[in-house]
PDB file of C-alpha atoms in Angstrom:
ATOM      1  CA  UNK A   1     328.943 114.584  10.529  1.00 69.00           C
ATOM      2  CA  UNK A   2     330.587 117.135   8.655  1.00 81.00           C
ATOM      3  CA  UNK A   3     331.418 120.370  11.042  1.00 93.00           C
ATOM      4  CA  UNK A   4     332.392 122.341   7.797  1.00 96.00           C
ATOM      5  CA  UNK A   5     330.546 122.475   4.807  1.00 95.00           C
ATOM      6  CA  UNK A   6     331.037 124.348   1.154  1.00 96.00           C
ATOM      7  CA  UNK A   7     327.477 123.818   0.252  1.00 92.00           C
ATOM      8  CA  UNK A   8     328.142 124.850  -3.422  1.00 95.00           C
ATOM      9  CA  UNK A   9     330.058 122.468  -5.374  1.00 94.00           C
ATOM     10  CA  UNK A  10     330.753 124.692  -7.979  1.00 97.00           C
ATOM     11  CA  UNK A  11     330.683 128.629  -9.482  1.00 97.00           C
ATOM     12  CA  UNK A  12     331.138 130.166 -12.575  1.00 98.00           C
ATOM     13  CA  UNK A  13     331.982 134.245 -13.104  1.00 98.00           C
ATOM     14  CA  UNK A  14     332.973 136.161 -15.964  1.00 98.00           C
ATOM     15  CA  UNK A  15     336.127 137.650 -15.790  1.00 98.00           C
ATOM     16  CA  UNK A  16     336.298 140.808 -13.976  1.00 98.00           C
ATOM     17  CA  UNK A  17     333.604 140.100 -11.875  1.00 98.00           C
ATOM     18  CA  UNK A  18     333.265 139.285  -8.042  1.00 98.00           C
ATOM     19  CA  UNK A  19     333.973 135.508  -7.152  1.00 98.00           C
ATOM     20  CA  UNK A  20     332.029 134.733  -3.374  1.00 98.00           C
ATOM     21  CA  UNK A  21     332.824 131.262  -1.931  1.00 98.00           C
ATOM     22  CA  UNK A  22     331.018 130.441   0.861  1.00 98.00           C
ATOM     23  CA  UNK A  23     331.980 128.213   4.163  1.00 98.00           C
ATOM     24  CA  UNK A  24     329.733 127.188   7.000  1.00 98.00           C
ATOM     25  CA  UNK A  25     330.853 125.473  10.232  1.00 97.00           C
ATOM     26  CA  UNK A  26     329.387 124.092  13.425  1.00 96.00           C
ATOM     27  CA  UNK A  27     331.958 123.556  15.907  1.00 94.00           C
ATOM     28  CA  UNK A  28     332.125 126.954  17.872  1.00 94.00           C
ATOM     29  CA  UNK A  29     335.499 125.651  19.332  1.00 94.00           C
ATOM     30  CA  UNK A  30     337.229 126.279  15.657  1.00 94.00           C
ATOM     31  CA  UNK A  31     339.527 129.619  16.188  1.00 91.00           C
ATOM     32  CA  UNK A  32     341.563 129.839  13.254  1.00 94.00           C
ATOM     33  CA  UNK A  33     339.980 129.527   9.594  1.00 96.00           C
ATOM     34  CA  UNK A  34     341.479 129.292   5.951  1.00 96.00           C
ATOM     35  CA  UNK A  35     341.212 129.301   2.553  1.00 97.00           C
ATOM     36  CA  UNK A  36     343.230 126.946   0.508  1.00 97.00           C
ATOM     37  CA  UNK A  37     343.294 126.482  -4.016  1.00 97.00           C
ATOM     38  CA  UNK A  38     343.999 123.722  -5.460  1.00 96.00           C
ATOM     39  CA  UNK A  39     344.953 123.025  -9.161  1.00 96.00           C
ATOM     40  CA  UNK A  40     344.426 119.729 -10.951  1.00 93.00           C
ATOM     41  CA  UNK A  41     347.360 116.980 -10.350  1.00 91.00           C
ATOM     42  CA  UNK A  42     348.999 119.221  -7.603  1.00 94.00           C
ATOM     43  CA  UNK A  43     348.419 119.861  -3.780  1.00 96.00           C
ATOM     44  CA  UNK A  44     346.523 122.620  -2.151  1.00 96.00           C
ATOM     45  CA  UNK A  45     348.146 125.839  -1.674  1.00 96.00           C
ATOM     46  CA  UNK A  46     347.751 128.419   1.314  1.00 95.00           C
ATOM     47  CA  UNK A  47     345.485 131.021   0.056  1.00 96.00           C
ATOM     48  CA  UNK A  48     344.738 133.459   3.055  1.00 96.00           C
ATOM     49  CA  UNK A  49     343.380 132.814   6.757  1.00 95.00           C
ATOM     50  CA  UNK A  50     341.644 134.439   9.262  1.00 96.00           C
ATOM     51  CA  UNK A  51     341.482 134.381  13.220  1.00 94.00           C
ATOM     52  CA  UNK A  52     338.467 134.377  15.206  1.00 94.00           C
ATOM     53  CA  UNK A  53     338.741 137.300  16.740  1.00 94.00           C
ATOM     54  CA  UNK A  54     338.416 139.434  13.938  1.00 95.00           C
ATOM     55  CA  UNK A  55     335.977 139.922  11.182  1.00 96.00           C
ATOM     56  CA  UNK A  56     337.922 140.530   7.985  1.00 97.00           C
ATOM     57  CA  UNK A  57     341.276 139.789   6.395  1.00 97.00           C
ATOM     58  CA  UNK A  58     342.514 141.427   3.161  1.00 97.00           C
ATOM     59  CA  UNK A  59     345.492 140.446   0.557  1.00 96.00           C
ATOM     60  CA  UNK A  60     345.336 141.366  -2.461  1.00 97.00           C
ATOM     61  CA  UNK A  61     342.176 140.796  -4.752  1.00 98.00           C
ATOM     62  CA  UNK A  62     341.264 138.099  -1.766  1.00 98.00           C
ATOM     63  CA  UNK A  63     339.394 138.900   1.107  1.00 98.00           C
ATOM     64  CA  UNK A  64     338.049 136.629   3.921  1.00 98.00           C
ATOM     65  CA  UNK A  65     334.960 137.529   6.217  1.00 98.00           C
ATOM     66  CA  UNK A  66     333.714 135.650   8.971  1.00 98.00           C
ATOM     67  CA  UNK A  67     330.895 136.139  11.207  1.00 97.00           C
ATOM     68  CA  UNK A  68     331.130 134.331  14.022  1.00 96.00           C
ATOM     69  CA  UNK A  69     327.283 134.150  15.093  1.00 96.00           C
ATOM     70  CA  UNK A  70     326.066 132.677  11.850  1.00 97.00           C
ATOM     71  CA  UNK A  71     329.149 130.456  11.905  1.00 97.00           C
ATOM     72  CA  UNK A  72     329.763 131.402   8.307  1.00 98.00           C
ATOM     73  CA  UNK A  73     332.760 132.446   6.095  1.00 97.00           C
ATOM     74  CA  UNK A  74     333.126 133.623   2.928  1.00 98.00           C
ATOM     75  CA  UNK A  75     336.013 134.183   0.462  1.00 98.00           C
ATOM     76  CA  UNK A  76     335.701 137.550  -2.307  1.00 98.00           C
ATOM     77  CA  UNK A  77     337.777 137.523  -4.968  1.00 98.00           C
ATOM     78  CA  UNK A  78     337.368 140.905  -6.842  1.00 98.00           C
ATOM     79  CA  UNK A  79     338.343 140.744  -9.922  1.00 98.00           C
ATOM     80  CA  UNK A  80     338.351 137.222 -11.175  1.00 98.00           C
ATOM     81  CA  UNK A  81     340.815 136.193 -13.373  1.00 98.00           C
ATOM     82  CA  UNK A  82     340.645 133.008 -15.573  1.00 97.00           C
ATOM     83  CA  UNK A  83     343.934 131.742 -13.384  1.00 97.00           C
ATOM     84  CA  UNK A  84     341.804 131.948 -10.545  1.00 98.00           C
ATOM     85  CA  UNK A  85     339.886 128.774 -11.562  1.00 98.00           C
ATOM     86  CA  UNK A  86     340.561 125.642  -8.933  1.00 98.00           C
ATOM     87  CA  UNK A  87     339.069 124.286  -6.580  1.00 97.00           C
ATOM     88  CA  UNK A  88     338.795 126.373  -3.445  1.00 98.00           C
ATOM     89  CA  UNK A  89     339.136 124.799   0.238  1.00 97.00           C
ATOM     90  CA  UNK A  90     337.801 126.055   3.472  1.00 97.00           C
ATOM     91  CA  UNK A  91     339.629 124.493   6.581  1.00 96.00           C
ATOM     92  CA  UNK A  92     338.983 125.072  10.153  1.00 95.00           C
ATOM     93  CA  UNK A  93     341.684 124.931  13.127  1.00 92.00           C
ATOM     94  CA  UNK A  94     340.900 123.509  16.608  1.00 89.00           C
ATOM     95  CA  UNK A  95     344.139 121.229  17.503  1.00 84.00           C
ATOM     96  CA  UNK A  96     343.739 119.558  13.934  1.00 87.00           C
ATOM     97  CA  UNK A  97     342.348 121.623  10.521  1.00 90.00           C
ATOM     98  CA  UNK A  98     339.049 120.335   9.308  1.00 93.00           C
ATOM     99  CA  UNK A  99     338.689 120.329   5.419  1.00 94.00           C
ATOM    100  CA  UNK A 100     335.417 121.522   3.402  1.00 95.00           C
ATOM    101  CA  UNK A 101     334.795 119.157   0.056  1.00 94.00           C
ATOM    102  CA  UNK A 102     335.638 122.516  -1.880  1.00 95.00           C
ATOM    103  CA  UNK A 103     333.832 124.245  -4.502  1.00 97.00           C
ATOM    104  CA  UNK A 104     334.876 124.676  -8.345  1.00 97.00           C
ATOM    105  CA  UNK A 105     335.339 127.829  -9.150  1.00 98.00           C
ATOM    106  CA  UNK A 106     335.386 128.821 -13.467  1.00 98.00           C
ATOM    107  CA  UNK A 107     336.296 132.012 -14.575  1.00 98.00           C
ATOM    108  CA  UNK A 108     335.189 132.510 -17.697  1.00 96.00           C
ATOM    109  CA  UNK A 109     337.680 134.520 -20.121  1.00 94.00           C
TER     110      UNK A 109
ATOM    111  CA  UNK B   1     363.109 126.069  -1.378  1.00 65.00           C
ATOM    112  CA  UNK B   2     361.668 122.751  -2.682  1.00 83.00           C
ATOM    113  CA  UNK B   3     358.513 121.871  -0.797  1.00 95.00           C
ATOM    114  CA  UNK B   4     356.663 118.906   0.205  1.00 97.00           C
ATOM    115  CA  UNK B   5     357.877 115.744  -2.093  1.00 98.00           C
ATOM    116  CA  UNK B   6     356.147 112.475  -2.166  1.00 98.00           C
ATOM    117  CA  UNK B   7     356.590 109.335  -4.249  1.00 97.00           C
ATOM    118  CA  UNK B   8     355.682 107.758  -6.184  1.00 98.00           C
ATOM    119  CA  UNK B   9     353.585 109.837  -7.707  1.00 97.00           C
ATOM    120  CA  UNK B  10     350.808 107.473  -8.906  1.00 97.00           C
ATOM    121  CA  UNK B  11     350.569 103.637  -8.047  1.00 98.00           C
ATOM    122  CA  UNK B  12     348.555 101.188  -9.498  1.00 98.00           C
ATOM    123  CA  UNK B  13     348.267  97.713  -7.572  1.00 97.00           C
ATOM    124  CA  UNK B  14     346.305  94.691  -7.647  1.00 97.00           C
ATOM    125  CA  UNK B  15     344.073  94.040  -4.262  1.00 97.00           C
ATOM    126  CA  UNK B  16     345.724  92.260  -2.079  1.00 97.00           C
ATOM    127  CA  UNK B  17     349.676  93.869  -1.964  1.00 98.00           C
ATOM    128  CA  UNK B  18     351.132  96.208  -0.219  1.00 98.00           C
ATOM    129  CA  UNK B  19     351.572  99.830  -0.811  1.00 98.00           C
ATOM    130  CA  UNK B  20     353.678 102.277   0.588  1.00 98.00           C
ATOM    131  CA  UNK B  21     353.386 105.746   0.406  1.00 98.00           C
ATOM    132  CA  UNK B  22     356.663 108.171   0.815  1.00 98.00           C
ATOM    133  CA  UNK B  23     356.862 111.913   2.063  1.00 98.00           C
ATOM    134  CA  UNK B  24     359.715 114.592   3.064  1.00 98.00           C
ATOM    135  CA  UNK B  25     358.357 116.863   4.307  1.00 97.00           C
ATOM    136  CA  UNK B  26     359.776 120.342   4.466  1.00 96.00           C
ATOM    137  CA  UNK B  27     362.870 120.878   6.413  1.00 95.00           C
ATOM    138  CA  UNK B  28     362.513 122.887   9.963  1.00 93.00           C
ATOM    139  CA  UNK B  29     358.689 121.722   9.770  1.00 94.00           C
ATOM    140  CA  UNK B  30     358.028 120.044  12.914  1.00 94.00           C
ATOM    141  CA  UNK B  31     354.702 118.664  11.955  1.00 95.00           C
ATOM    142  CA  UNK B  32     353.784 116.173   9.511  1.00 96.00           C
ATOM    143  CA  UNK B  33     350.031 115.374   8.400  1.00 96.00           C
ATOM    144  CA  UNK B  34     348.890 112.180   6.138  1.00 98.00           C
ATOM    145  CA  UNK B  35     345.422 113.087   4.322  1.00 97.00           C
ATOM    146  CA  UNK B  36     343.269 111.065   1.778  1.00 97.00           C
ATOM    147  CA  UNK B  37     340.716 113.001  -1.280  1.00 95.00           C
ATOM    148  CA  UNK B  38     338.230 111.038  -2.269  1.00 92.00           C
ATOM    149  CA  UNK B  39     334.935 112.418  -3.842  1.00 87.00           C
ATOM    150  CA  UNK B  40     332.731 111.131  -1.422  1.00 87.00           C
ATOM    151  CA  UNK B  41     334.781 112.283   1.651  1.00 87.00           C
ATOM    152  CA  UNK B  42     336.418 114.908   0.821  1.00 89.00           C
ATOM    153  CA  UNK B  43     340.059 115.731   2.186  1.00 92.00           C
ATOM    154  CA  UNK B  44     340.037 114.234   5.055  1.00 93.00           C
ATOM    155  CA  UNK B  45     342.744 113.653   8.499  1.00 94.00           C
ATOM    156  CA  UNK B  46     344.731 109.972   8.567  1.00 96.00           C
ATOM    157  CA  UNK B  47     347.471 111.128  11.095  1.00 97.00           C
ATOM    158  CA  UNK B  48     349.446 113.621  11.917  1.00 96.00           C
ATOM    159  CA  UNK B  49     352.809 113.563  13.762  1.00 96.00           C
ATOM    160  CA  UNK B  50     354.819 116.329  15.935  1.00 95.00           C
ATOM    161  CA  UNK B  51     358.495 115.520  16.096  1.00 96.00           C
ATOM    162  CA  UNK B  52     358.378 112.171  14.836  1.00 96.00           C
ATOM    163  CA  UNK B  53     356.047 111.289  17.604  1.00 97.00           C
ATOM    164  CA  UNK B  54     352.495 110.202  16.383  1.00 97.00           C
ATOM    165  CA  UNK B  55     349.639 112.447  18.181  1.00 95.00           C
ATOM    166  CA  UNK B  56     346.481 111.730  16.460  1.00 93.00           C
ATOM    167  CA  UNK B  57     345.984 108.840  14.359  1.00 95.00           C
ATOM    168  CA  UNK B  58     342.009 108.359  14.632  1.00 93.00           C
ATOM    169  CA  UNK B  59     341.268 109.040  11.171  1.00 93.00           C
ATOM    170  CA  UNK B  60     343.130 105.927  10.252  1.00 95.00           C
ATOM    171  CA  UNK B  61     340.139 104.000   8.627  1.00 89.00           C
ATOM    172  CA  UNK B  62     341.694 100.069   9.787  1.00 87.00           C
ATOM    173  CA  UNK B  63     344.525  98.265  11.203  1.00 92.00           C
ATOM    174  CA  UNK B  64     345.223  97.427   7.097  1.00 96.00           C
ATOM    175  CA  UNK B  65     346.833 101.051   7.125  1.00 97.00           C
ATOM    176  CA  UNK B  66     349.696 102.171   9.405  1.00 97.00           C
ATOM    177  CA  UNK B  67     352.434 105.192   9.201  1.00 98.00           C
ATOM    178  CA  UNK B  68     355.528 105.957  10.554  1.00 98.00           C
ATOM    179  CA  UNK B  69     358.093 108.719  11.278  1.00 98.00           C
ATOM    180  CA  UNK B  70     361.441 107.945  11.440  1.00 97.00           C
ATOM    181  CA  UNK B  71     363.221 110.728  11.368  1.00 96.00           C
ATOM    182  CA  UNK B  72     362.345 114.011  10.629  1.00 96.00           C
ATOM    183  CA  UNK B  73     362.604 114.204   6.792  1.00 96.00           C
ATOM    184  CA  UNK B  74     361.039 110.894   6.393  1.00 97.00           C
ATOM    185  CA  UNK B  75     358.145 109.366   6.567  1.00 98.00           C
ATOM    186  CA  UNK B  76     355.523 106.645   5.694  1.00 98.00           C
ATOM    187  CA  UNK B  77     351.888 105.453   4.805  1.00 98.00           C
ATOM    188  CA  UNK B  78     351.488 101.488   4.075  1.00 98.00           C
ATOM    189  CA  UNK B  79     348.510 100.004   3.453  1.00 98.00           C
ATOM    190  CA  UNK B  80     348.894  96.290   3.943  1.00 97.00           C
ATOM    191  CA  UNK B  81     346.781  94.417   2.177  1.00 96.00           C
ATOM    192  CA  UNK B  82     344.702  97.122  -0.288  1.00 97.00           C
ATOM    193  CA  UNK B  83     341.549  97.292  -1.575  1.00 97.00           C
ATOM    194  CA  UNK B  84     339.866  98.887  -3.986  1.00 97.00           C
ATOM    195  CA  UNK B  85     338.163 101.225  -1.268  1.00 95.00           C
ATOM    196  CA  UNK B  86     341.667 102.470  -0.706  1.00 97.00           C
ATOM    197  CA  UNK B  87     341.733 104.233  -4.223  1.00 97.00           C
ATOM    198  CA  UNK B  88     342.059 107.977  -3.684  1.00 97.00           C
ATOM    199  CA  UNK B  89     344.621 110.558  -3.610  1.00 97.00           C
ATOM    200  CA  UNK B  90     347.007 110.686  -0.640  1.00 98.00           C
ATOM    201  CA  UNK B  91     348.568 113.866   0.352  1.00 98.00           C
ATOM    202  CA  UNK B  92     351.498 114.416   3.023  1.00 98.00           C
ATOM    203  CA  UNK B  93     351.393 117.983   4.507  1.00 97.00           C
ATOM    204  CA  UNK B  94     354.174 120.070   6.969  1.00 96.00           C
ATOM    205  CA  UNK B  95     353.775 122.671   8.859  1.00 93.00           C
ATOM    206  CA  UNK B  96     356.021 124.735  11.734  1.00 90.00           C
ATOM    207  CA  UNK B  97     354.640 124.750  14.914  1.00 82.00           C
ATOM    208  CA  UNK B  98     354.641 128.636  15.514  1.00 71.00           C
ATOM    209  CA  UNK B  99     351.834 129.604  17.644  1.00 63.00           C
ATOM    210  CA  UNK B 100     349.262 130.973  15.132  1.00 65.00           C
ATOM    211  CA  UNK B 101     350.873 129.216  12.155  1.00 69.00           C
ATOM    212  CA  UNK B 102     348.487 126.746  11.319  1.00 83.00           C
ATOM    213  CA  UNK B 103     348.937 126.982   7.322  1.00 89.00           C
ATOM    214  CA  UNK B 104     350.053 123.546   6.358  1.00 93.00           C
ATOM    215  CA  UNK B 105     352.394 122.947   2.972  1.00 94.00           C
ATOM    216  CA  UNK B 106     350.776 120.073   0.893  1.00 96.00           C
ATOM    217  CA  UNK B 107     352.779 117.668  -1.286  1.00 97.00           C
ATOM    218  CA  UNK B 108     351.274 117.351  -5.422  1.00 97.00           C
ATOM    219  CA  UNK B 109     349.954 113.826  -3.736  1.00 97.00           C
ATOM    220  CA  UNK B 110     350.086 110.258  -4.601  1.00 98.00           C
ATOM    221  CA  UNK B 111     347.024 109.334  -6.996  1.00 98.00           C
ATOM    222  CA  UNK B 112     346.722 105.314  -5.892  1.00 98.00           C
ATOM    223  CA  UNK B 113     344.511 103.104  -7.887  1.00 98.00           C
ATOM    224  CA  UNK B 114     344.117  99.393  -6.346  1.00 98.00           C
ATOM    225  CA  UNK B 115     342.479  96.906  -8.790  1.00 97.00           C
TER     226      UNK B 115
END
């Protein structure tokens, strides 16, 4: 049974234009979440994370909300860039990270 | 700094032989994590190890696949014999066991292909 699902397998937005990537969970016990990117051919790379007691985290053009009583994350990306296409990961901490199946994201130039 | 390495790179075997799987992780990382992708599954938990010591290895699918940590810039997956099932990517991951440092460090992966 999957406890965290990217029902979206993939997105496409024109450049300049929000990117929203969303992440839903079912374990209440998960405390710590993140976003990872990966490229083709290479590992996934850190992106940005969030604890579970707060409600937003900001870097950059990336910003990750959670709300904790819909069990639900999301990842903005404002603006797109065409570098920002990959496939994006949410994971999930309690003792051990659990891995969404990620969703494509396109920018398109 | 270099990162996670792992070799080879891509393997192709016939069903049947043995395959191992290679990682350093990053030096002063403490933890060490053994992942497979596969379409169907996703990215999903073999093992992981805290220094050296194996905590968790119940996402190991079968006895065919084992791992081991001998020191702390080495380690090992071998899958002994394959199968085609077994095709996927394999990724090794670190991390530092800071309290709120949960961000793990992936290798590029090992793309195996068993025939």
């Amino acid at each position: 049974d999957q406890q965290v699902k990217q029902n979206s397998p993939s997105l496409s937005v024109q450049e300049g234009r929000i990117s929203i990537l969303n992440c839903d969970y079912t374990n209440s016990m998960f405390d710590y979440f993140l976003w990872y990117k990966k490229y083709p051919a290479e590992g996934p790379t850190f992106l940005i994370s969030i604890s579970s007691i707060k409600d937003k985290n900001e870097d950059g053009r990336f910003t990750v909300f959670l709300n904790k009583s819909a069990k639900h994350l999301s990842l903005h990306i404002v603006p797109s860039q065409p570098g920002d296409s990959a496939v994006y990961f949410c994971a999930a901490f309690y003792y051990k990270l659990t891995f969404g199946k990620g969703t494509l994201l396109t920018v398109n130039p | 700094d270099a990162g996670v390495i792992q070799s080879p790179r891509h393997e192709v075997t016939e069903m049947g032989q043995e395959v191992t799987l290679r990682c350093k992780p990053i030096s002063g990382h403490d933890y060490l994590f053994w992942y497979r992708q596969t379409m169907m599954r996703g990215l999903e938990l073999l093992i992981y190890f805290n220094n050296n010591v194996p905590i968790d290895d119940s996402g190991m699918p079968e006895d065919r696949f084992s791992a081991k940590m001998p020191n702390a810039s080495f380690s090992t997956l071998k899958i002994q014999p394959s199968e085609p099932r077994d095709s996927a990517v394999y990724f090794c991951a670190s991390r530092v066991g800071l309290a709120g440092a949960y961000e793990q460090y992936f290798g590029p992966g090992t793309r195996l292909t068993v025939t």
